[in-house]
Each structure stands twice: as C-alpha cells, then as structure tokens.
mmCIF file of C-alpha atoms in Angstrom:
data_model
loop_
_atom_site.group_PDB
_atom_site.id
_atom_site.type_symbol
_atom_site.label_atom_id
_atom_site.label_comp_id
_atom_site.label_asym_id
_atom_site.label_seq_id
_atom_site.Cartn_x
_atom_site.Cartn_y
_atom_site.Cartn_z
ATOM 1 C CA UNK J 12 117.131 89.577 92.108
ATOM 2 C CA UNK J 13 118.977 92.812 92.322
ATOM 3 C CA UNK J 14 117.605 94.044 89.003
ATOM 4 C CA UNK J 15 114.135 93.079 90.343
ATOM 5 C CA UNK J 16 113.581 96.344 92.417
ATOM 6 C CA UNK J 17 110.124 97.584 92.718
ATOM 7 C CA UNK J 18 109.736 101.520 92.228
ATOM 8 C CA UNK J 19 106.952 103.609 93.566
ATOM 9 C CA UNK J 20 106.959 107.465 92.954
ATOM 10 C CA UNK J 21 110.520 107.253 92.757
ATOM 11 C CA UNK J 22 111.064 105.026 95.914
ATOM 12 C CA UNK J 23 112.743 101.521 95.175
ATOM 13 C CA UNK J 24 112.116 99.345 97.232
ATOM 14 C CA UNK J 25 114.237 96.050 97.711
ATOM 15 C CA UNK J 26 111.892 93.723 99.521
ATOM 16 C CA UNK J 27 108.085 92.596 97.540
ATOM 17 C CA UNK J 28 106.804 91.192 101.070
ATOM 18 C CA UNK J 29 105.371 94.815 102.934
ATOM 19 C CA UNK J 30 104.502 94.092 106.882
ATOM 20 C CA UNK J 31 102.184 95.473 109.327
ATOM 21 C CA UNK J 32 103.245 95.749 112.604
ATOM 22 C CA UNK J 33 100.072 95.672 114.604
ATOM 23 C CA UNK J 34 98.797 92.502 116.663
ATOM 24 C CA UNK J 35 102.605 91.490 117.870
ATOM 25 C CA UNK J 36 103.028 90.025 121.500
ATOM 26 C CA UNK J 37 105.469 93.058 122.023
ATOM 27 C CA UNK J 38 107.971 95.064 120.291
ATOM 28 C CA UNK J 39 110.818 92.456 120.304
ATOM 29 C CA UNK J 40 108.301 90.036 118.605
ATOM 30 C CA UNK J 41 107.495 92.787 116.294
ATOM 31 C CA UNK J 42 111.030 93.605 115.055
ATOM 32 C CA UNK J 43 112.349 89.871 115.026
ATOM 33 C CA UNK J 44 109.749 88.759 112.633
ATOM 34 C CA UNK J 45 109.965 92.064 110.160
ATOM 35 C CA UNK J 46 114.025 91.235 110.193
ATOM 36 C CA UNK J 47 113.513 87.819 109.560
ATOM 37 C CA UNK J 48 110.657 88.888 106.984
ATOM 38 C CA UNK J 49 113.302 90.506 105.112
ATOM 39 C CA UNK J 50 110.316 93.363 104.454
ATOM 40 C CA UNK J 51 111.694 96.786 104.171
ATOM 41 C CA UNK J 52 108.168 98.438 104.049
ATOM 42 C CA UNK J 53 106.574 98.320 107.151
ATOM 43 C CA UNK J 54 103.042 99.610 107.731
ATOM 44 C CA UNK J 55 102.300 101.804 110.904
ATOM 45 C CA UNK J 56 99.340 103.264 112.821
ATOM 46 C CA UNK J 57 98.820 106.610 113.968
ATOM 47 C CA UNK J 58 97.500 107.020 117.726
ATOM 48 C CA UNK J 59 96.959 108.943 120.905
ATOM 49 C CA UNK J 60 100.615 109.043 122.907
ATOM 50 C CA UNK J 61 99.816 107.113 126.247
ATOM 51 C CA UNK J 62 100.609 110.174 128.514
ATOM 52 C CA UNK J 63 99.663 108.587 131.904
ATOM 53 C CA UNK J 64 102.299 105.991 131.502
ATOM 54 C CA UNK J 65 105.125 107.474 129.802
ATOM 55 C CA UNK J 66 107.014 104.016 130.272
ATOM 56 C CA UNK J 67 105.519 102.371 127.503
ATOM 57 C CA UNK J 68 108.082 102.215 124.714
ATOM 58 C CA UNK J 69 107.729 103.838 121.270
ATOM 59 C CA UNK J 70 107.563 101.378 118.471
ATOM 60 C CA UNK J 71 109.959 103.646 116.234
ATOM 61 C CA UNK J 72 112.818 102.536 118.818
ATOM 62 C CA UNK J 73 112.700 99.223 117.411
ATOM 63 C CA UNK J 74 111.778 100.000 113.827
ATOM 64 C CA UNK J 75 114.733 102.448 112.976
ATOM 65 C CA UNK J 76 113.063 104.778 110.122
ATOM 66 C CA UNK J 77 116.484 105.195 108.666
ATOM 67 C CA UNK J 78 116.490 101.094 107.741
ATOM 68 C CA UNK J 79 113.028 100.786 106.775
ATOM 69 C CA UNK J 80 110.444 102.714 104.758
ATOM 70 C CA UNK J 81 107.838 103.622 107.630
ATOM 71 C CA UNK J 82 104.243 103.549 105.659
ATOM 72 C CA UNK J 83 101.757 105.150 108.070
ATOM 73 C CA UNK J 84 97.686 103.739 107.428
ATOM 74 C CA UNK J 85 94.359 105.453 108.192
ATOM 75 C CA UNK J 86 93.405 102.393 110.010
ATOM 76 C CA UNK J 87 90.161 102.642 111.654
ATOM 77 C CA UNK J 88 89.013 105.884 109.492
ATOM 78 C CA UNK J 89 85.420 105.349 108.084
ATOM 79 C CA UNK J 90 85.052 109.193 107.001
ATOM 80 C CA UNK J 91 86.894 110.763 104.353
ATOM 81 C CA UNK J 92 87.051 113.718 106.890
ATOM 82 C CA UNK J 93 88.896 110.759 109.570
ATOM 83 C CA UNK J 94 91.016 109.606 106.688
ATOM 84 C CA UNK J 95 92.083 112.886 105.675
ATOM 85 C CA UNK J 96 92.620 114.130 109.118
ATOM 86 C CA UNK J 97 95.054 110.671 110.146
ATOM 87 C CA UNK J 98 96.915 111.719 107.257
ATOM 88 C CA UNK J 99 98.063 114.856 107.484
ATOM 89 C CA UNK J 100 98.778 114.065 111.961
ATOM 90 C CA UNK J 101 101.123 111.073 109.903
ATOM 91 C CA UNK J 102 103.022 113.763 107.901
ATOM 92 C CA UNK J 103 103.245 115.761 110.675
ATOM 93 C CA UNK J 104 104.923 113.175 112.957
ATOM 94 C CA UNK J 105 107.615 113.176 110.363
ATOM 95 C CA UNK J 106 108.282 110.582 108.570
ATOM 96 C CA UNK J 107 107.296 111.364 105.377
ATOM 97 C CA UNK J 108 104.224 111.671 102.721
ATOM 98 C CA UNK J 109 103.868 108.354 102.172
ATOM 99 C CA UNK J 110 100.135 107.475 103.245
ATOM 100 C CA UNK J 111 98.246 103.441 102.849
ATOM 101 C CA UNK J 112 94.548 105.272 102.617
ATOM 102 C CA UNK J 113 91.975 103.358 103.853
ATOM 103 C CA UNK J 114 88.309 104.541 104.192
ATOM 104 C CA UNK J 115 86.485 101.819 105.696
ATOM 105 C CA UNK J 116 83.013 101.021 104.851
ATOM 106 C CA UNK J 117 81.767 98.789 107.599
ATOM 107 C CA UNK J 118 83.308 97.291 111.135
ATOM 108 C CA UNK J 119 82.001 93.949 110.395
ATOM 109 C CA UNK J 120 83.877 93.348 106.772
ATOM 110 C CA UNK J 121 86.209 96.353 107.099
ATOM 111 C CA UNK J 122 85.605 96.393 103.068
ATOM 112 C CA UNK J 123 87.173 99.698 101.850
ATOM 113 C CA UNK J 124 84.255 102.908 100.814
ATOM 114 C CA UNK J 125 85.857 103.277 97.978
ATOM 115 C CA UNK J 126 83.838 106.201 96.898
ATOM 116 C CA UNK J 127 84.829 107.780 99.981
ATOM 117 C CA UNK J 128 88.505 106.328 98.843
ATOM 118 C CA UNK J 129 88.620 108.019 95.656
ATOM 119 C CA UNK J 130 87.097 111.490 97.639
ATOM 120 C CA UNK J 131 89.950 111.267 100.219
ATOM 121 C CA UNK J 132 92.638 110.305 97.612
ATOM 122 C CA UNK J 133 91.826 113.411 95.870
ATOM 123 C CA UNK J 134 92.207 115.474 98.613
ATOM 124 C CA UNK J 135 95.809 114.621 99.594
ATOM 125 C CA UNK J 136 97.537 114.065 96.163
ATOM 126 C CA UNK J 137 96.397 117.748 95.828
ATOM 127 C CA UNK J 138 97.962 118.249 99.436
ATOM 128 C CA UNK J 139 101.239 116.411 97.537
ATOM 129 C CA UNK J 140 101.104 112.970 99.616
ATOM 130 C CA UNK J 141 101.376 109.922 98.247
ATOM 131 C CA UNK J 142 99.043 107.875 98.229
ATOM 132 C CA UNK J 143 98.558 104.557 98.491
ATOM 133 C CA UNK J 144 94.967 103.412 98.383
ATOM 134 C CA UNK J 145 93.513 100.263 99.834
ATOM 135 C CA UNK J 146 91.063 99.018 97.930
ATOM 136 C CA UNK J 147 88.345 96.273 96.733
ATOM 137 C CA UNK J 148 89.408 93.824 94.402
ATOM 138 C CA UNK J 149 87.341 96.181 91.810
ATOM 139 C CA UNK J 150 89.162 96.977 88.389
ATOM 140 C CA UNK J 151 87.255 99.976 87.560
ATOM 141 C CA UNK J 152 87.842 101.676 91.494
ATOM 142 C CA UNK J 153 91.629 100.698 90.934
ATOM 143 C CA UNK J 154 91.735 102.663 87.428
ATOM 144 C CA UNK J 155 89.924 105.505 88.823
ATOM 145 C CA UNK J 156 92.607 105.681 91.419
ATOM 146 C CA UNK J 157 95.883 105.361 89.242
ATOM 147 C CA UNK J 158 93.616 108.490 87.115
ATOM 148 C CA UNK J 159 93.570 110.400 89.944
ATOM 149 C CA UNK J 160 97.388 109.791 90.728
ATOM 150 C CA UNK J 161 97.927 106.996 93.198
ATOM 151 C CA UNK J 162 100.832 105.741 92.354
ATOM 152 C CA UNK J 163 99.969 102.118 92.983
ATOM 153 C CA UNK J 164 97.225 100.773 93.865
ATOM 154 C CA UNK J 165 96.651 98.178 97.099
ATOM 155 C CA UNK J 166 93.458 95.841 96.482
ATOM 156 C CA UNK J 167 92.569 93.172 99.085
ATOM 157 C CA UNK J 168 92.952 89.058 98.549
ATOM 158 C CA UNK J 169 90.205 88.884 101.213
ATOM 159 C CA UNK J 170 88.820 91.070 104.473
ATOM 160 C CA UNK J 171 91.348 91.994 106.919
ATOM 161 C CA UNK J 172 92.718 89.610 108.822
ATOM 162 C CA UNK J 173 90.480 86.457 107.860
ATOM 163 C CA UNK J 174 93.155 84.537 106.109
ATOM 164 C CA UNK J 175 91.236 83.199 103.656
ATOM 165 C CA UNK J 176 93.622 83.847 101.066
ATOM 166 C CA UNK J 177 92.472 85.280 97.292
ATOM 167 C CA UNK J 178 89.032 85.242 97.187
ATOM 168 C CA UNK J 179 88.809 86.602 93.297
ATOM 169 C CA UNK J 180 92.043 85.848 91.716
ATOM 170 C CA UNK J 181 89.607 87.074 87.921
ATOM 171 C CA UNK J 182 89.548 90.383 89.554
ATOM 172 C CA UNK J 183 92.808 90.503 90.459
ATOM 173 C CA UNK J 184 94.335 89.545 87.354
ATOM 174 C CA UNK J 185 92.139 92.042 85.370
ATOM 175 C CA UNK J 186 93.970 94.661 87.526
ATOM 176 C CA UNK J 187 97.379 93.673 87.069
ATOM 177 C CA UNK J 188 96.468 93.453 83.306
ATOM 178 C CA UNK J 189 94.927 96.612 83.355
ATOM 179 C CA UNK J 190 96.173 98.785 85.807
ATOM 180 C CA UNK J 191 100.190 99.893 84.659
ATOM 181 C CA UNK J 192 100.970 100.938 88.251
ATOM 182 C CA UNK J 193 102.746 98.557 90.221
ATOM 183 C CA UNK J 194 99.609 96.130 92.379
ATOM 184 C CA UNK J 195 100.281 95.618 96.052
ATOM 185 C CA UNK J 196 98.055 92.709 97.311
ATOM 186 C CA UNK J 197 97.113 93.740 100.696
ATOM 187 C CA UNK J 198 94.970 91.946 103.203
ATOM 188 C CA UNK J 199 93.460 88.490 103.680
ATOM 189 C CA UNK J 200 96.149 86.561 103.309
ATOM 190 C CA UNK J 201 96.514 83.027 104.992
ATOM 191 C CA UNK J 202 99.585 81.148 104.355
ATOM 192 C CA UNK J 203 102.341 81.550 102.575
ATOM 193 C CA UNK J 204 100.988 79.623 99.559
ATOM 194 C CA UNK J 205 97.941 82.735 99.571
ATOM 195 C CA UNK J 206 101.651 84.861 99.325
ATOM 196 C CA UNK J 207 102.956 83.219 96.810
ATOM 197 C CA UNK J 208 99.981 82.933 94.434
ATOM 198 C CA UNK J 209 99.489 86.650 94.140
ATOM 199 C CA UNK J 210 103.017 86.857 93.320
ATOM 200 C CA UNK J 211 102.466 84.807 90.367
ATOM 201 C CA UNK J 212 99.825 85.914 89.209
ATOM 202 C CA UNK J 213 101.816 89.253 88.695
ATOM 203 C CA UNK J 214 101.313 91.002 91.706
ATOM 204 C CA UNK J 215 104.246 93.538 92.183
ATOM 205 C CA UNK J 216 104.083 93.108 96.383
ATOM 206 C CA UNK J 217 102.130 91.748 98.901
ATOM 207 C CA UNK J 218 100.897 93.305 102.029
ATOM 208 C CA UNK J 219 99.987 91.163 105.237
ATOM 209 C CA UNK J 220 99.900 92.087 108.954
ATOM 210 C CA UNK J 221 97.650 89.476 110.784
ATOM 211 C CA UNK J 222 98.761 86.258 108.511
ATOM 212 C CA UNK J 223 102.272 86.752 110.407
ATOM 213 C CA UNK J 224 101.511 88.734 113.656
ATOM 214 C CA UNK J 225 98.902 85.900 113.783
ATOM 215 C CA UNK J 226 100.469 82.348 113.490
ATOM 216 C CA UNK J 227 101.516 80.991 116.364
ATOM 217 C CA UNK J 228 105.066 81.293 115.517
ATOM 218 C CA UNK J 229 105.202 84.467 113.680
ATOM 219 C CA UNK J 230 109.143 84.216 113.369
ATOM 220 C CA UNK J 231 108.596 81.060 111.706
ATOM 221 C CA UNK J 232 105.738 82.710 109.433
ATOM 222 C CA UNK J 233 107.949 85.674 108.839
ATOM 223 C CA UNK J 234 110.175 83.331 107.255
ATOM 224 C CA UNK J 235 108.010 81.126 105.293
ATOM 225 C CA UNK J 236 106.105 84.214 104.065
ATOM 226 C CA UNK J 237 109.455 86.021 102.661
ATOM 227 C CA UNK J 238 110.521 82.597 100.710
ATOM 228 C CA UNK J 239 106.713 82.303 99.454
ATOM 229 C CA UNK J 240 107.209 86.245 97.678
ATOM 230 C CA UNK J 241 110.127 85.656 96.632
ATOM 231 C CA UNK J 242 109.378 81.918 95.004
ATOM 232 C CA UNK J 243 105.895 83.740 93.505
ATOM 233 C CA UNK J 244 108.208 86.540 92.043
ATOM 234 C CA UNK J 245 110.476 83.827 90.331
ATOM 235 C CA UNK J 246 107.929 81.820 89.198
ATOM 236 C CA UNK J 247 105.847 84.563 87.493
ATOM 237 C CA UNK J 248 109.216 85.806 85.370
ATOM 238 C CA UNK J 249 110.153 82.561 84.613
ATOM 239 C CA UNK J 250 106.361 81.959 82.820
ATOM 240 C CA UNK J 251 104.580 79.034 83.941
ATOM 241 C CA UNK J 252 103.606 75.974 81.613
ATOM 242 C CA UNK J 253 99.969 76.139 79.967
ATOM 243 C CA UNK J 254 97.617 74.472 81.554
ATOM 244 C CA UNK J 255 96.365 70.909 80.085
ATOM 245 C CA UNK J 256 93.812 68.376 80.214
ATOM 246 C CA UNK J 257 95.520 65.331 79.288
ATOM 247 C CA UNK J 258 99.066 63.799 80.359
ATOM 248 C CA UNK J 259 102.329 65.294 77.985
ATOM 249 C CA UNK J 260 105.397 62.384 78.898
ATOM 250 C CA UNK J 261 108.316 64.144 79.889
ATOM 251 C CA UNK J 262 110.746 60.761 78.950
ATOM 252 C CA UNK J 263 111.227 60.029 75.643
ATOM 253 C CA UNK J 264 109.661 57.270 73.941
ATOM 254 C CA UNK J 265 112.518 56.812 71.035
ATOM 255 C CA UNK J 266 114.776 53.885 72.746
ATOM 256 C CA UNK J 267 112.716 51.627 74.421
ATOM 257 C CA UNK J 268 112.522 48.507 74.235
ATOM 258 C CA UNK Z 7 92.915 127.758 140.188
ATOM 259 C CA UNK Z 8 95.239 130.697 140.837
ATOM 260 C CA UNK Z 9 97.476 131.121 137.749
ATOM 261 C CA UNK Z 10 96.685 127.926 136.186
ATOM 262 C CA UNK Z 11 94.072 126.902 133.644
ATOM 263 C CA UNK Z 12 92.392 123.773 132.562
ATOM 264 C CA UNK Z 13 93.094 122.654 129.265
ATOM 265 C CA UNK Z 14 92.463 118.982 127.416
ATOM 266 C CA UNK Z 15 95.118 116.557 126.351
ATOM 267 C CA UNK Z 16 94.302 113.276 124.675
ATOM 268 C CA UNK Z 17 90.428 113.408 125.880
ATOM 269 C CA UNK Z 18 91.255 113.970 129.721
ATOM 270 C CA UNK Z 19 91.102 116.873 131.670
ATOM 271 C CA UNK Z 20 94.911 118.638 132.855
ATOM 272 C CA UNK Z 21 95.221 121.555 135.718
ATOM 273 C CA UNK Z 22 98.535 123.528 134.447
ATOM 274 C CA UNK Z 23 99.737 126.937 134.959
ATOM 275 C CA UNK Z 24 99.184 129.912 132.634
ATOM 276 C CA UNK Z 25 101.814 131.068 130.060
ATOM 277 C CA UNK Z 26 102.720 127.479 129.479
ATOM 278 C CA UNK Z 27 103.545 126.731 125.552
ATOM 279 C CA UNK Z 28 103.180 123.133 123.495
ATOM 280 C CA UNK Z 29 106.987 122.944 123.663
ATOM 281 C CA UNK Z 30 106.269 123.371 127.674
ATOM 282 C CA UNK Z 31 103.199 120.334 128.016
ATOM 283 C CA UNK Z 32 105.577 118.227 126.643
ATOM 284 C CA UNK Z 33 108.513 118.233 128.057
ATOM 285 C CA UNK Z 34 106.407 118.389 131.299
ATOM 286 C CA UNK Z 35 104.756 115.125 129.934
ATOM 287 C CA UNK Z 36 108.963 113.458 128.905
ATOM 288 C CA UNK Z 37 107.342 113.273 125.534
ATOM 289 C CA UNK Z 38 110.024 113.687 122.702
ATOM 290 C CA UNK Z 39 109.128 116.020 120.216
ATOM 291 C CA UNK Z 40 110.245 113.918 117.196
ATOM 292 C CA UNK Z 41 107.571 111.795 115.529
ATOM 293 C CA UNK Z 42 104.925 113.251 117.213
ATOM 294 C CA UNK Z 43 102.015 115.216 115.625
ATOM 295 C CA UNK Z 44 100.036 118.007 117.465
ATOM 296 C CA UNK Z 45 97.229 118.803 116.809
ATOM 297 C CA UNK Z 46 95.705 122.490 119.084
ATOM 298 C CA UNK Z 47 91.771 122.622 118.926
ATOM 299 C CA UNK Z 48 92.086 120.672 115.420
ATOM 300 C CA UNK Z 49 94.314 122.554 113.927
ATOM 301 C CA UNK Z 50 97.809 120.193 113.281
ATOM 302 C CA UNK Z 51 100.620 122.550 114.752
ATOM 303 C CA UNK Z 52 104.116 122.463 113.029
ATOM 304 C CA UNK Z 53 107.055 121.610 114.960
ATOM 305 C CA UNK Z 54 108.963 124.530 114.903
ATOM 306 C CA UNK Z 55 105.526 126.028 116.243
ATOM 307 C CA UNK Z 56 105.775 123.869 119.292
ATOM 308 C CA UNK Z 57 107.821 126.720 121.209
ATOM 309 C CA UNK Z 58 105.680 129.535 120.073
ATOM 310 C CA UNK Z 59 102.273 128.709 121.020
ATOM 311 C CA UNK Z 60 100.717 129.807 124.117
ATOM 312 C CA UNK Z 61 98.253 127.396 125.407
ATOM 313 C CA UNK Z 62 94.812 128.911 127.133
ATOM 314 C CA UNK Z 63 91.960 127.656 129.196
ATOM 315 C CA UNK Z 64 89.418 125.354 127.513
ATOM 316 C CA UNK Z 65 91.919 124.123 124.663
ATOM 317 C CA UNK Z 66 92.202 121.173 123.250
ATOM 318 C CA UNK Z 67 95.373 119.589 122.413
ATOM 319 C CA UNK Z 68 95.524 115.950 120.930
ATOM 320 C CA UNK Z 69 99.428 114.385 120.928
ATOM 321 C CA UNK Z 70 99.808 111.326 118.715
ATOM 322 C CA UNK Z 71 102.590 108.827 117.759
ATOM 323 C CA UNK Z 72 103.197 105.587 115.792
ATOM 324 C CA UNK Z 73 101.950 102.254 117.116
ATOM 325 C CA UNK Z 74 101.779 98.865 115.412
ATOM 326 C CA UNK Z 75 99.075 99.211 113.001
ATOM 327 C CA UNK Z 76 96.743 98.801 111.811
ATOM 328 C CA UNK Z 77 95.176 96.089 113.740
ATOM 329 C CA UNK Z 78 91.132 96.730 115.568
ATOM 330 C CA UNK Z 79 91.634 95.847 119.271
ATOM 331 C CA UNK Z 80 88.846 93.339 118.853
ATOM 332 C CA UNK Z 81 91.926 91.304 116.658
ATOM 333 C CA UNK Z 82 94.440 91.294 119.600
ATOM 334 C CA UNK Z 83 91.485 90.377 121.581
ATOM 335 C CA UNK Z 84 90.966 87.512 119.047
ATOM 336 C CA UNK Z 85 94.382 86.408 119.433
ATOM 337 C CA UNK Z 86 94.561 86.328 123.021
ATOM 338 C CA UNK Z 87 91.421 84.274 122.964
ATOM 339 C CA UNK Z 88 92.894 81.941 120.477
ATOM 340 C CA UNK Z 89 96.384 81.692 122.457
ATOM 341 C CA UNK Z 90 94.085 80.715 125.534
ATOM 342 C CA UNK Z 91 92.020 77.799 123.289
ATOM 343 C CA UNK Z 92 95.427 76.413 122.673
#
C-alpha cells in the first residue's frame, strides 16, 4: 500500500492507525505497543516537568521525534483560553505546529465544545498552527472547521475511552461524503473490529489511545488494531458487495444433475 | 533572605539567589532545555531567551514537557482498579 499514503498539510504519513500514548504501565509498554502498532503518528500531552524528582524519565527518550510524527493534544482544556494557551507551550517545546485541539465541554462525557472548538481553531490557524480539531460526530461543526482551515478534521466514534465503538456510523458517513479533507476517527473505539469499520466506511485514519493502552495485553491489541486499519483500508478500495435481502448462489446451477 | 528571592516554579514556592536567569533555574533543576516550554508570569519565553532573562522576586515561572497523553488520571485510576478486579 505504498501508493496509499495519507497527506495532511503537506505531511504524508505512512501508517492510517494514529496512537495515544497516555494510560501505559510505563514507557517500555508504551513504545513496544506503538512499534508493534506500526503507527507513525503518535499523540502526546503537554504537562508540568516533575522538578522534585528529576529521575522520572522523559517520554520523548523512548518516542524518538525523528521516527515518529509527535502530535501534541490540549487534553484536559475546557476554555478556549486553556486550549489556546496548551498550544502555543506545545510549539514552544519544539516539536512542531502540529496541534489535536480539543475544547472539552464536560468531565463526565468529555464531548468536545465545539463552539469553543471552532473559537480556538480560529485563533491558531491565524497564529499558523495546524490544526487538528477533535470533534462531535456533527457534519455541519466538521464543515465549519475544514472553512476555517483545519486541514482534517478528527470526529469521535464514541466518548473517550468507553470503547463502545461507532455510535453514529449516519453521521460519520455524511462527513466523509461531505467533508473533502482527509477524516481521522478519533476516540471510542473498542476492538479492532470498531477499527476496522471506520476504515471502511472511508475513514482516512483512526485515532485510539485507551482501546490499546487499555486491553490487558496492549502488545497484543497493538497488533490486532494495526491489521484491523489496514484490512478496513483494503476493504473500502476494493468496494464491498451491495447489500441484499434474499440468498444470490455463488455455484452454478448449469451442470447438475 | 540575604541575596536571594522567592520566586514560583510549577505551583510551589523556591528560595534562590538574585541575578539568577531561566537558563540558570534549569540547569540548577538538571532539566534539559530541549522540548521544554517556559512560560515567565504567562508569558511563553523563547529558547534562545532562556539565557537572557533575569528572574525577580514574586515571579512565576511554569516549566512543561511531553507526557503520555491525553489520558484524565481518573482513567489510569480506572485501569488500576480493573487490573486489581482481575
């Protein structure tokens, strides 16, 4: 699938499966199952250096930034002003001005604001980041934010981190029908069959942290979840049969006896 | 304090001595100056600045990094909880 890169602002990216790297036992665990994940997009937080105990390790000594494309979130920002403000502390760390924007609306659903989404997108294309927003499964929210100039657009399956897989696949496939920026499934994915069914419904990527970091062998998951992508991806450009009420014989009648 | 100050780094209180720069607070803290961000009474300091600006009593100085993300803590709670069910 070498002619099957996916672009963004530029950026080709080899991998469709994009990983978190939060919830991990520790770092080793974290870096086995994004290598075995085959994900070359990995999502990162931004946070308060531990300066009593300088001991603890830095996760960018396991994920080199050189070998993957380091996607810093505003995790945990429910203000525009947060969102904003996470941002810019990414771009300053250095490692580029990619940004996954999320505004959240509310602890208990983590739902994005998305008006406060749209504000905060606004804000730092003008700044020159790129943006990548996470949003609702809403249509109209996602073409408001490819007008604005996100150049993709990230709406959740289901809430972060429940697993329950795609909650509106309608929605969904009115954005990837709509929306002619490349559609990055992110959150509420459960198993790799969740993974695999945005993929062919025409997703470009999928996005999952907890459905991995999660399972309780998330090497094993890391796996599973990179075949899953990649079978979705074949399956949706190969074209799947119509669907059909009644039986079709796949022998031949002509010869029997 | 003679010739120190107090300043704030990360939400806690830090005696240091005057004169001291950014570039100064953190090598005295062994923190490596790539892939941080700095941010001096909310204002997000460039790197090349780090050397250049004088710190003074009462400010406020926030150092952050990359961790896994984006996970709540309530979800690595939820996991331990879960490992312990097993």
């Amino acid at each position: 699938m070498h002619d099957d890169r996916l672009v963004i602002a530029g950026r080709e990216f080899k991998s469709r499966l994009w990983v978190g790297t939060g919830k991990y036992k520790d770092f080793v665990e974290t870096k086995k199952a994004i290598e075995v994940s085959g994900a070359d997009v990995v999502t990162v937080a931004v946070r308060r250096v531990n300066i009593t105990d300088r001991s603890k390790e830095n996760l960018l000594d396991y994920i080199d930034p050189k070998k993957y494309t380091i996607l810093p979130n505003t995790a945990g920002c429910y203000t525009v002003e947060d969102a904003v403000r996470y941002s810019r502390l990414a771009r300053a760390a250095g490692v580029s001005d990619l940004v996954k924007l999320e505004v959240l609306g509310d602890e208990k659903t983590l739902f994005p604001d998305t008006a406060g989404l749209i504000e905060a997108a606004k804000i730092l294309i003008k700044e020159g980041f790129i943006v990548l927003p996470y949003t609702n499964d809403d249509p109209i929210v996602a073409k408001k934010l490819v007008d604005i100039g996100c150049p993709a657009v990230m709406p959740l399956a289901a809430p972060i981190g429940s697993g329950l897989g795609i909650r509106n696949p309608y929605n969904l496939k009115i954005i990837m029908e709509q929306v002619k920026v490349p559609i990055i499934v992110d959150a509420g994915v459960g198993t790799a069959s969740d993974a695999a069914l945005a993929m062919e419904y025409g997703a470009d990527a999928v996005l999952m942290n907890t459905a991995i970091a999660g399972a309780q062998d998330p090497i094993a998951m890391a796996e599973a979840m990179k075949y899953a992508v990649h079978a979705g991806r074949l399956a949706y450009k190969a074209g799947r049969i119509p669907r059909k009420l009644y039986a079709t014989a796949s022998s031949p009648i002509e010869g029997m006896l | 304090m003679v010739n120190g100050m107090q300043i704030q780094v990360n939400g806690e209180c830090r005696d240091c001595r005057s004169g001291l720069t950014v570039g100064d607070l953190l090598r005295e803290l062994d923190i490596r100056t790539e892939r941080v961000a700095v941010e001096l009474n909310l204002e997000i300091l460039d790197r090349k600045e780090f050397e250049l600006r004088g710190l003074k009593e009462g400010d406020r100085l926030e150092i952050l990094s990359f961790i896994g993300g984006g996970a709540p803590t309530r979800f690595v709670r939820e996991r331990k909880r879960l490992k312990h069910a097993r």
